[in-house]
JSON list of C-alpha atoms in Angstrom, two decimals:
[
{"chain": "A", "resi": 9, "resn": "MET", "atom": "CA", "xyz": [17.31, -12.04, 4.38]},
{"chain": "A", "resi": 10, "resn": "LEU", "atom": "CA", "xyz": [17.03, -15.77, 3.78]},
{"chain": "A", "resi": 11, "resn": "TYR", "atom": "CA", "xyz": [20.11, -17.63, 4.98]},
{"chain": "A", "resi": 12, "resn": "PHE", "atom": "CA", "xyz": [21.42, -21.18, 5.25]},
{"chain": "A", "resi": 13, "resn": "ALA", "atom": "CA", "xyz": [21.40, -21.63, 9.02]},
{"chain": "A", "resi": 14, "resn": "THR", "atom": "CA", "xyz": [22.90, -25.12, 9.19]},
{"chain": "A", "resi": 15, "resn": "LYS", "atom": "CA", "xyz": [26.51, -24.16, 8.65]},
{"chain": "A", "resi": 16, "resn": "ALA", "atom": "CA", "xyz": [28.91, -21.22, 8.47]},
{"chain": "A", "resi": 17, "resn": "PHE", "atom": "CA", "xyz": [31.54, -21.30, 5.74]},
{"chain": "A", "resi": 18, "resn": "GLY", "atom": "CA", "xyz": [35.18, -20.24, 5.75]},
{"chain": "A", "resi": 19, "resn": "ASP", "atom": "CA", "xyz": [36.93, -20.39, 2.37]},
{"chain": "A", "resi": 20, "resn": "PHE", "atom": "CA", "xyz": [34.44, -21.33, -0.32]},
{"chain": "A", "resi": 21, "resn": "HIS", "atom": "CA", "xyz": [33.27, -21.20, -3.93]},
{"chain": "A", "resi": 22, "resn": "LEU", "atom": "CA", "xyz": [29.58, -20.24, -4.10]},
{"chain": "A", "resi": 23, "resn": "ARG", "atom": "CA", "xyz": [27.72, -20.59, -7.40]},
{"chain": "A", "resi": 24, "resn": "LEU", "atom": "CA", "xyz": [24.14, -19.62, -8.15]},
{"chain": "A", "resi": 25, "resn": "GLN", "atom": "CA", "xyz": [22.00, -18.51, -11.07]},
{"chain": "A", "resi": 26, "resn": "PHE", "atom": "CA", "xyz": [19.49, -15.66, -11.03]},
{"chain": "A", "resi": 27, "resn": "LYS", "atom": "CA", "xyz": [17.03, -14.07, -13.43]},
{"chain": "A", "resi": 28, "resn": "CYS", "atom": "CA", "xyz": [15.33, -10.70, -13.22]},
{"chain": "A", "resi": 29, "resn": "PHE", "atom": "CA", "xyz": [11.98, -9.83, -14.79]},
{"chain": "A", "resi": 30, "resn": "ASP", "atom": "CA", "xyz": [11.75, -6.03, -14.67]},
{"chain": "A", "resi": 31, "resn": "PRO", "atom": "CA", "xyz": [14.64, -3.89, -15.99]},
{"chain": "A", "resi": 32, "resn": "ASN", "atom": "CA", "xyz": [13.54, -1.06, -13.69]},
{"chain": "A", "resi": 33, "resn": "ASN", "atom": "CA", "xyz": [13.20, -3.10, -10.52]},
{"chain": "A", "resi": 34, "resn": "ASN", "atom": "CA", "xyz": [15.70, -5.91, -9.92]},
{"chain": "A", "resi": 35, "resn": "ASN", "atom": "CA", "xyz": [17.18, -5.19, -6.50]},
{"chain": "A", "resi": 36, "resn": "SER", "atom": "CA", "xyz": [18.52, -8.20, -4.60]},
{"chain": "A", "resi": 37, "resn": "GLY", "atom": "CA", "xyz": [21.84, -9.57, -3.46]},
{"chain": "A", "resi": 38, "resn": "VAL", "atom": "CA", "xyz": [23.89, -12.45, -2.10]},
{"chain": "A", "resi": 39, "resn": "PHE", "atom": "CA", "xyz": [25.30, -12.18, 1.42]},
{"chain": "A", "resi": 40, "resn": "VAL", "atom": "CA", "xyz": [28.57, -13.87, 2.29]},
{"chain": "A", "resi": 41, "resn": "ARG", "atom": "CA", "xyz": [30.51, -14.22, 5.55]},
{"chain": "A", "resi": 42, "resn": "ALA", "atom": "CA", "xyz": [27.59, -12.87, 7.59]},
{"chain": "A", "resi": 43, "resn": "ALA", "atom": "CA", "xyz": [27.18, -13.45, 11.30]},
{"chain": "A", "resi": 44, "resn": "ILE", "atom": "CA", "xyz": [23.81, -14.39, 12.76]},
{"chain": "A", "resi": 45, "resn": "HIS", "atom": "CA", "xyz": [22.08, -11.70, 14.84]},
{"chain": "A", "resi": 46, "resn": "ASP", "atom": "CA", "xyz": [22.92, -13.11, 18.28]},
{"chain": "A", "resi": 47, "resn": "CYS", "atom": "CA", "xyz": [26.54, -13.96, 17.50]},
{"chain": "A", "resi": 48, "resn": "ASP", "atom": "CA", "xyz": [29.13, -12.79, 20.05]},
{"chain": "A", "resi": 49, "resn": "CYS", "atom": "CA", "xyz": [31.08, -10.96, 17.35]},
{"chain": "A", "resi": 50, "resn": "LEU", "atom": "CA", "xyz": [28.03, -8.73, 16.79]},
{"chain": "A", "resi": 51, "resn": "ARG", "atom": "CA", "xyz": [27.09, -8.26, 20.44]},
{"chain": "A", "resi": 52, "resn": "ASN", "atom": "CA", "xyz": [30.58, -7.07, 21.25]},
{"chain": "A", "resi": 53, "resn": "TRP", "atom": "CA", "xyz": [30.77, -4.45, 18.53]},
{"chain": "A", "resi": 54, "resn": "ARG", "atom": "CA", "xyz": [30.82, -0.92, 19.86]},
{"chain": "A", "resi": 55, "resn": "HIS", "atom": "CA", "xyz": [29.49, 0.96, 16.85]},
{"chain": "A", "resi": 56, "resn": "ALA", "atom": "CA", "xyz": [26.26, 2.71, 17.88]},
{"chain": "A", "resi": 57, "resn": "ARG", "atom": "CA", "xyz": [24.57, 1.98, 14.53]},
{"chain": "A", "resi": 58, "resn": "THR", "atom": "CA", "xyz": [25.27, -1.71, 15.03]},
{"chain": "A", "resi": 59, "resn": "ARG", "atom": "CA", "xyz": [23.86, -1.70, 18.56]},
{"chain": "A", "resi": 60, "resn": "ARG", "atom": "CA", "xyz": [20.65, -0.03, 17.44]},
{"chain": "A", "resi": 61, "resn": "ARG", "atom": "CA", "xyz": [20.07, -2.61, 14.75]},
{"chain": "A", "resi": 62, "resn": "LEU", "atom": "CA", "xyz": [20.91, -5.76, 16.68]},
{"chain": "A", "resi": 63, "resn": "GLU", "atom": "CA", "xyz": [17.25, -6.07, 17.60]},
{"chain": "A", "resi": 64, "resn": "GLN", "atom": "CA", "xyz": [16.44, -6.35, 13.88]},
{"chain": "A", "resi": 65, "resn": "PRO", "atom": "CA", "xyz": [17.92, -9.69, 12.75]},
{"chain": "A", "resi": 66, "resn": "ALA", "atom": "CA", "xyz": [17.67, -8.84, 9.04]},
{"chain": "A", "resi": 67, "resn": "TRP", "atom": "CA", "xyz": [20.32, -6.13, 9.53]},
{"chain": "A", "resi": 68, "resn": "SER", "atom": "CA", "xyz": [22.90, -8.52, 10.92]},
{"chain": "A", "resi": 69, "resn": "ALA", "atom": "CA", "xyz": [24.05, -9.65, 7.47]},
{"chain": "A", "resi": 70, "resn": "VAL", "atom": "CA", "xyz": [24.41, -6.06, 6.26]},
{"chain": "A", "resi": 71, "resn": "ILE", "atom": "CA", "xyz": [26.46, -5.07, 9.28]},
{"chain": "A", "resi": 72, "resn": "SER", "atom": "CA", "xyz": [28.63, -8.14, 9.69]},
{"chain": "A", "resi": 73, "resn": "GLY", "atom": "CA", "xyz": [29.17, -9.54, 6.19]},
{"chain": "A", "resi": 74, "resn": "PHE", "atom": "CA", "xyz": [29.33, -8.44, 2.57]},
{"chain": "A", "resi": 75, "resn": "GLU", "atom": "CA", "xyz": [26.62, -8.30, -0.08]},
{"chain": "A", "resi": 76, "resn": "VAL", "atom": "CA", "xyz": [27.34, -9.12, -3.71]},
{"chain": "A", "resi": 77, "resn": "GLN", "atom": "CA", "xyz": [24.86, -6.76, -5.28]},
{"chain": "A", "resi": 78, "resn": "ILE", "atom": "CA", "xyz": [22.14, -7.41, -7.86]},
{"chain": "A", "resi": 79, "resn": "ASP", "atom": "CA", "xyz": [20.73, -4.07, -9.02]},
{"chain": "A", "resi": 80, "resn": "ASP", "atom": "CA", "xyz": [21.37, -2.84, -12.52]},
{"chain": "A", "resi": 81, "resn": "ASN", "atom": "CA", "xyz": [19.88, 0.54, -11.68]},
{"chain": "A", "resi": 82, "resn": "ALA", "atom": "CA", "xyz": [22.34, 0.92, -8.80]},
{"chain": "A", "resi": 83, "resn": "ARG", "atom": "CA", "xyz": [19.84, 2.87, -6.75]},
{"chain": "A", "resi": 84, "resn": "GLY", "atom": "CA", "xyz": [21.43, 5.35, -4.37]},
{"chain": "A", "resi": 85, "resn": "ASP", "atom": "CA", "xyz": [20.59, 5.43, -0.67]},
{"chain": "A", "resi": 86, "resn": "VAL", "atom": "CA", "xyz": [18.42, 8.47, 0.13]},
{"chain": "A", "resi": 87, "resn": "ASN", "atom": "CA", "xyz": [19.75, 8.41, 3.70]},
{"chain": "A", "resi": 88, "resn": "LYS", "atom": "CA", "xyz": [23.40, 8.76, 2.65]},
{"chain": "A", "resi": 89, "resn": "ASP", "atom": "CA", "xyz": [25.51, 11.23, 0.81]},
{"chain": "A", "resi": 90, "resn": "PHE", "atom": "CA", "xyz": [28.33, 10.60, -1.64]},
{"chain": "A", "resi": 91, "resn": "TYR", "atom": "CA", "xyz": [31.26, 12.88, -0.90]},
{"chain": "A", "resi": 92, "resn": "GLY", "atom": "CA", "xyz": [29.03, 15.92, -0.47]},
{"chain": "A", "resi": 93, "resn": "ARG", "atom": "CA", "xyz": [26.24, 14.91, -2.86]},
{"chain": "A", "resi": 94, "resn": "ARG", "atom": "CA", "xyz": [23.04, 14.14, -0.98]},
{"chain": "A", "resi": 95, "resn": "PRO", "atom": "CA", "xyz": [21.14, 11.99, -1.49]},
{"chain": "A", "resi": 96, "resn": "GLU", "atom": "CA", "xyz": [23.58, 9.43, -2.84]},
{"chain": "A", "resi": 97, "resn": "PRO", "atom": "CA", "xyz": [23.05, 9.41, -6.64]},
{"chain": "A", "resi": 98, "resn": "ASP", "atom": "CA", "xyz": [21.86, 6.44, -8.67]},
{"chain": "A", "resi": 99, "resn": "GLY", "atom": "CA", "xyz": [24.26, 4.65, -10.99]},
{"chain": "A", "resi": 100, "resn": "LEU", "atom": "CA", "xyz": [27.37, 4.34, -8.83]},
{"chain": "A", "resi": 101, "resn": "TRP", "atom": "CA", "xyz": [29.48, 1.29, -9.65]},
{"chain": "A", "resi": 102, "resn": "LYS", "atom": "CA", "xyz": [29.74, 0.33, -5.99]},
{"chain": "A", "resi": 103, "resn": "ASN", "atom": "CA", "xyz": [25.95, -0.22, -5.97]},
{"chain": "A", "resi": 104, "resn": "ARG", "atom": "CA", "xyz": [25.63, -2.06, -9.29]},
{"chain": "A", "resi": 105, "resn": "THR", "atom": "CA", "xyz": [25.23, -5.74, -10.17]},
{"chain": "A", "resi": 106, "resn": "GLY", "atom": "CA", "xyz": [28.58, -7.50, -9.79]},
{"chain": "A", "resi": 107, "resn": "ALA", "atom": "CA", "xyz": [29.93, -5.16, -7.12]},
{"chain": "A", "resi": 108, "resn": "ILE", "atom": "CA", "xyz": [30.36, -5.79, -3.43]},
{"chain": "A", "resi": 109, "resn": "TYR", "atom": "CA", "xyz": [27.72, -3.37, -2.18]},
{"chain": "A", "resi": 110, "resn": "LYS", "atom": "CA", "xyz": [28.98, 0.01, -0.96]},
{"chain": "A", "resi": 111, "resn": "ILE", "atom": "CA", "xyz": [32.67, -0.90, -1.26]},
{"chain": "A", "resi": 112, "resn": "PRO", "atom": "CA", "xyz": [34.37, 1.91, -3.22]},
{"chain": "A", "resi": 113, "resn": "ALA", "atom": "CA", "xyz": [34.74, 0.79, -6.82]},
{"chain": "A", "resi": 114, "resn": "GLY", "atom": "CA", "xyz": [36.24, 3.58, -8.90]},
{"chain": "A", "resi": 115, "resn": "ASP", "atom": "CA", "xyz": [33.23, 5.88, -9.06]},
{"chain": "A", "resi": 116, "resn": "PHE", "atom": "CA", "xyz": [33.94, 9.41, -10.25]},
{"chain": "A", "resi": 117, "resn": "ILE", "atom": "CA", "xyz": [33.83, 12.13, -7.60]},
{"chain": "A", "resi": 118, "resn": "TYR", "atom": "CA", "xyz": [33.46, 15.56, -9.18]},
{"chain": "A", "resi": 119, "resn": "HIS", "atom": "CA", "xyz": [35.76, 17.44, -6.82]},
{"chain": "A", "resi": 120, "resn": "LEU", "atom": "CA", "xyz": [38.24, 14.57, -6.33]},
{"chain": "A", "resi": 121, "resn": "GLY", "atom": "CA", "xyz": [38.30, 12.77, -9.67]},
{"chain": "A", "resi": 122, "resn": "ASP", "atom": "CA", "xyz": [38.25, 8.97, -9.80]},
{"chain": "A", "resi": 123, "resn": "MET", "atom": "CA", "xyz": [37.82, 7.43, -6.39]},
{"chain": "A", "resi": 124, "resn": "THR", "atom": "CA", "xyz": [40.70, 5.41, -4.99]},
{"chain": "A", "resi": 125, "resn": "LEU", "atom": "CA", "xyz": [39.82, 1.76, -5.42]},
{"chain": "A", "resi": 126, "resn": "ALA", "atom": "CA", "xyz": [39.08, -0.36, -2.42]},
{"chain": "A", "resi": 127, "resn": "CYS", "atom": "CA", "xyz": [38.15, -3.03, -4.93]},
{"chain": "A", "resi": 128, "resn": "SER", "atom": "CA", "xyz": [38.27, -3.34, -8.69]},
{"chain": "A", "resi": 129, "resn": "SER", "atom": "CA", "xyz": [34.88, -3.32, -10.38]},
{"chain": "A", "resi": 130, "resn": "THR", "atom": "CA", "xyz": [34.54, -3.96, -14.09]},
{"chain": "A", "resi": 131, "resn": "ARG", "atom": "CA", "xyz": [31.98, -2.10, -16.15]},
{"chain": "A", "resi": 132, "resn": "ARG", "atom": "CA", "xyz": [29.91, -4.67, -18.04]},
{"chain": "A", "resi": 133, "resn": "ASP", "atom": "CA", "xyz": [26.81, -5.24, -20.12]},
{"chain": "A", "resi": 134, "resn": "ALA", "atom": "CA", "xyz": [23.42, -4.82, -18.46]},
{"chain": "A", "resi": 135, "resn": "LEU", "atom": "CA", "xyz": [21.27, -7.65, -17.13]},
{"chain": "A", "resi": 136, "resn": "VAL", "atom": "CA", "xyz": [18.70, -8.89, -19.66]},
{"chain": "A", "resi": 137, "resn": "PRO", "atom": "CA", "xyz": [15.23, -9.57, -18.22]},
{"chain": "A", "resi": 138, "resn": "GLY", "atom": "CA", "xyz": [14.24, -13.21, -18.66]},
{"chain": "A", "resi": 139, "resn": "VAL", "atom": "CA", "xyz": [17.85, -14.37, -19.14]},
{"chain": "A", "resi": 140, "resn": "TRP", "atom": "CA", "xyz": [19.66, -16.45, -16.51]},
{"chain": "A", "resi": 141, "resn": "PHE", "atom": "CA", "xyz": [22.92, -15.09, -15.16]},
{"chain": "A", "resi": 142, "resn": "GLN", "atom": "CA", "xyz": [25.40, -16.90, -12.95]},
{"chain": "A", "resi": 143, "resn": "TYR", "atom": "CA", "xyz": [27.47, -15.68, -10.04]},
{"chain": "A", "resi": 144, "resn": "ASP", "atom": "CA", "xyz": [30.66, -17.44, -9.03]},
{"chain": "A", "resi": 145, "resn": "ILE", "atom": "CA", "xyz": [31.79, -15.99, -5.72]},
{"chain": "A", "resi": 146, "resn": "VAL", "atom": "CA", "xyz": [35.13, -17.24, -4.44]},
{"chain": "A", "resi": 147, "resn": "VAL", "atom": "CA", "xyz": [36.33, -16.26, -0.97]},
{"chain": "A", "resi": 148, "resn": "THR", "atom": "CA", "xyz": [39.77, -17.24, 0.30]},
{"chain": "A", "resi": 149, "resn": "GLY", "atom": "CA", "xyz": [40.89, -15.74, 3.58]},
{"chain": "A", "resi": 150, "resn": "ASN", "atom": "CA", "xyz": [40.05, -12.05, 3.16]},
{"chain": "A", "resi": 151, "resn": "HIS", "atom": "CA", "xyz": [40.22, -12.16, -0.65]},
{"chain": "A", "resi": 152, "resn": "TYR", "atom": "CA", "xyz": [36.89, -11.93, -2.53]},
{"chain": "A", "resi": 153, "resn": "GLU", "atom": "CA", "xyz": [36.41, -12.49, -6.26]},
{"chain": "A", "resi": 154, "resn": "VAL", "atom": "CA", "xyz": [33.12, -12.27, -8.17]},
{"chain": "A", "resi": 155, "resn": "THR", "atom": "CA", "xyz": [32.51, -13.55, -11.71]},
{"chain": "A", "resi": 156, "resn": "LEU", "atom": "CA", "xyz": [29.30, -12.87, -13.63]},
{"chain": "A", "resi": 157, "resn": "THR", "atom": "CA", "xyz": [28.27, -15.05, -16.58]},
{"chain": "A", "resi": 158, "resn": "ASN", "atom": "CA", "xyz": [25.44, -14.55, -19.07]},
{"chain": "A", "resi": 159, "resn": "MET", "atom": "CA", "xyz": [24.11, -18.09, -19.44]},
{"chain": "A", "resi": 160, "resn": "GLN", "atom": "CA", "xyz": [22.52, -17.31, -22.81]},
{"chain": "A", "resi": 161, "resn": "SER", "atom": "CA", "xyz": [25.53, -15.75, -24.54]},
{"chain": "A", "resi": 162, "resn": "GLY", "atom": "CA", "xyz": [28.25, -17.42, -22.48]},
{"chain": "A", "resi": 163, "resn": "ALA", "atom": "CA", "xyz": [29.92, -14.04, -21.90]},
{"chain": "A", "resi": 164, "resn": "SER", "atom": "CA", "xyz": [31.75, -14.14, -18.58]},
{"chain": "A", "resi": 165, "resn": "GLN", "atom": "CA", "xyz": [33.90, -11.66, -16.70]},
{"chain": "A", "resi": 166, "resn": "VAL", "atom": "CA", "xyz": [35.36, -10.99, -13.30]},
{"chain": "A", "resi": 167, "resn": "THR", "atom": "CA", "xyz": [33.35, -8.05, -11.97]},
{"chain": "A", "resi": 168, "resn": "THR", "atom": "CA", "xyz": [35.00, -7.51, -8.59]},
{"chain": "A", "resi": 169, "resn": "ILE", "atom": "CA", "xyz": [38.26, -8.31, -6.84]},
{"chain": "A", "resi": 170, "resn": "PHE", "atom": "CA", "xyz": [38.40, -7.18, -3.22]},
{"chain": "A", "resi": 171, "resn": "ASP", "atom": "CA", "xyz": [40.83, -7.68, -0.36]},
{"chain": "A", "resi": 172, "resn": "ASN", "atom": "CA", "xyz": [39.00, -7.00, 2.88]},
{"chain": "A", "resi": 173, "resn": "PRO", "atom": "CA", "xyz": [41.09, -4.81, 5.21]},
{"chain": "A", "resi": 174, "resn": "THR", "atom": "CA", "xyz": [38.49, -4.69, 8.01]},
{"chain": "A", "resi": 175, "resn": "VAL", "atom": "CA", "xyz": [39.20, -7.11, 10.83]},
{"chain": "A", "resi": 176, "resn": "ALA", "atom": "CA", "xyz": [35.72, -6.66, 12.34]},
{"chain": "A", "resi": 177, "resn": "ARG", "atom": "CA", "xyz": [33.69, -7.44, 9.21]},
{"chain": "A", "resi": 178, "resn": "GLY", "atom": "CA", "xyz": [33.30, -10.67, 7.30]},
{"chain": "A", "resi": 179, "resn": "VAL", "atom": "CA", "xyz": [35.30, -12.52, 9.92]},
{"chain": "A", "resi": 180, "resn": "ALA", "atom": "CA", "xyz": [32.94, -14.32, 12.27]},
{"chain": "A", "resi": 181, "resn": "GLN", "atom": "CA", "xyz": [35.18, -17.04, 13.65]},
{"chain": "A", "resi": 182, "resn": "LEU", "atom": "CA", "xyz": [34.90, -20.75, 12.99]},
{"chain": "A", "resi": 183, "resn": "ASN", "atom": "CA", "xyz": [37.73, -22.75, 14.56]},
{"chain": "A", "resi": 184, "resn": "ALA", "atom": "CA", "xyz": [39.79, -19.56, 14.75]},
{"chain": "A", "resi": 185, "resn": "GLN", "atom": "CA", "xyz": [39.40, -18.98, 11.00]},
{"chain": "A", "resi": 186, "resn": "PRO", "atom": "CA", "xyz": [37.28, -16.33, 9.18]},
{"chain": "A", "resi": 187, "resn": "ALA", "atom": "CA", "xyz": [33.82, -17.74, 8.44]},
{"chain": "A", "resi": 188, "resn": "GLY", "atom": "CA", "xyz": [30.19, -16.71, 8.11]},
{"chain": "A", "resi": 189, "resn": "PHE", "atom": "CA", "xyz": [26.77, -17.56, 6.77]},
{"chain": "A", "resi": 190, "resn": "ILE", "atom": "CA", "xyz": [25.48, -17.43, 3.20]},
{"chain": "A", "resi": 191, "resn": "GLY", "atom": "CA", "xyz": [22.19, -15.67, 2.47]},
{"chain": "A", "resi": 192, "resn": "ILE", "atom": "CA", "xyz": [19.93, -14.20, -0.19]},
{"chain": "A", "resi": 193, "resn": "GLN", "atom": "CA", "xyz": [18.31, -10.78, -0.02]},
{"chain": "A", "resi": 194, "resn": "SER", "atom": "CA", "xyz": [14.62, -10.75, -0.87]},
{"chain": "A", "resi": 195, "resn": "TYR", "atom": "CA", "xyz": [12.40, -7.73, -1.51]},
{"chain": "A", "resi": 196, "resn": "PRO", "atom": "CA", "xyz": [8.67, -8.45, -2.02]},
{"chain": "A", "resi": 197, "resn": "SER", "atom": "CA", "xyz": [8.47, -5.58, -4.52]},
{"chain": "A", "resi": 198, "resn": "SER", "atom": "CA", "xyz": [11.45, -6.75, -6.58]},
{"chain": "A", "resi": 199, "resn": "PRO", "atom": "CA", "xyz": [10.83, -10.23, -8.04]},
{"chain": "A", "resi": 200, "resn": "LEU", "atom": "CA", "xyz": [13.86, -12.35, -8.87]},
{"chain": "A", "resi": 201, "resn": "ALA", "atom": "CA", "xyz": [14.24, -16.05, -9.64]},
{"chain": "A", "resi": 202, "resn": "LEU", "atom": "CA", "xyz": [17.15, -18.13, -8.30]},
{"chain": "A", "resi": 203, "resn": "ARG", "atom": "CA", "xyz": [18.24, -21.69, -9.03]},
{"chain": "A", "resi": 204, "resn": "ASP", "atom": "CA", "xyz": [21.18, -24.11, -8.85]},
{"chain": "A", "resi": 205, "resn": "ILE", "atom": "CA", "xyz": [22.69, -22.74, -5.64]},
{"chain": "A", "resi": 206, "resn": "TRP", "atom": "CA", "xyz": [25.71, -24.73, -4.51]},
{"chain": "A", "resi": 207, "resn": "ILE", "atom": "CA", "xyz": [28.80, -24.22, -2.46]},
{"chain": "A", "resi": 208, "resn": "LYS", "atom": "CA", "xyz": [32.05, -26.11, -1.96]}
]
């Protein structure tokens, strides 16, 4: 995880452009409101999984913040199940480009029907290899909104709206207000280009 270490951000509008090259391998993501690995808000967490991973700084963003996903194949996690289906299947909307990773997003559960939404996630056209796409990620308080734009066609849509109910996640404190660091996920086996990253 590559992150901007100079400053943590509270409310913000983050914009960046990204381009994938392989339609079968484009896994990456953008971390927002993440705490750094030695932050007090992480050290004090009691969850055993968190404690085990505190020695691995790359996990701090996953545990403490939220990831706006880039993965059109929406690969499932082989170490997890999905309401009784193990391993977690590929193709879930909560794991797809434009979603906030792993936050329930209306995926269909065979024995329960449509999953209750924790966030709204809009089904959209696939990423096109070689074409630049733009994320606009706006965070205000505990409200998160993600817009995805195809820079070639100009097609733009809000892909996720999420109100974070978890007081212990995405809320590293800065002057008593929710804040955290911005970062980019990087896999050596999944090439992705990024440009024009700015925040206000």
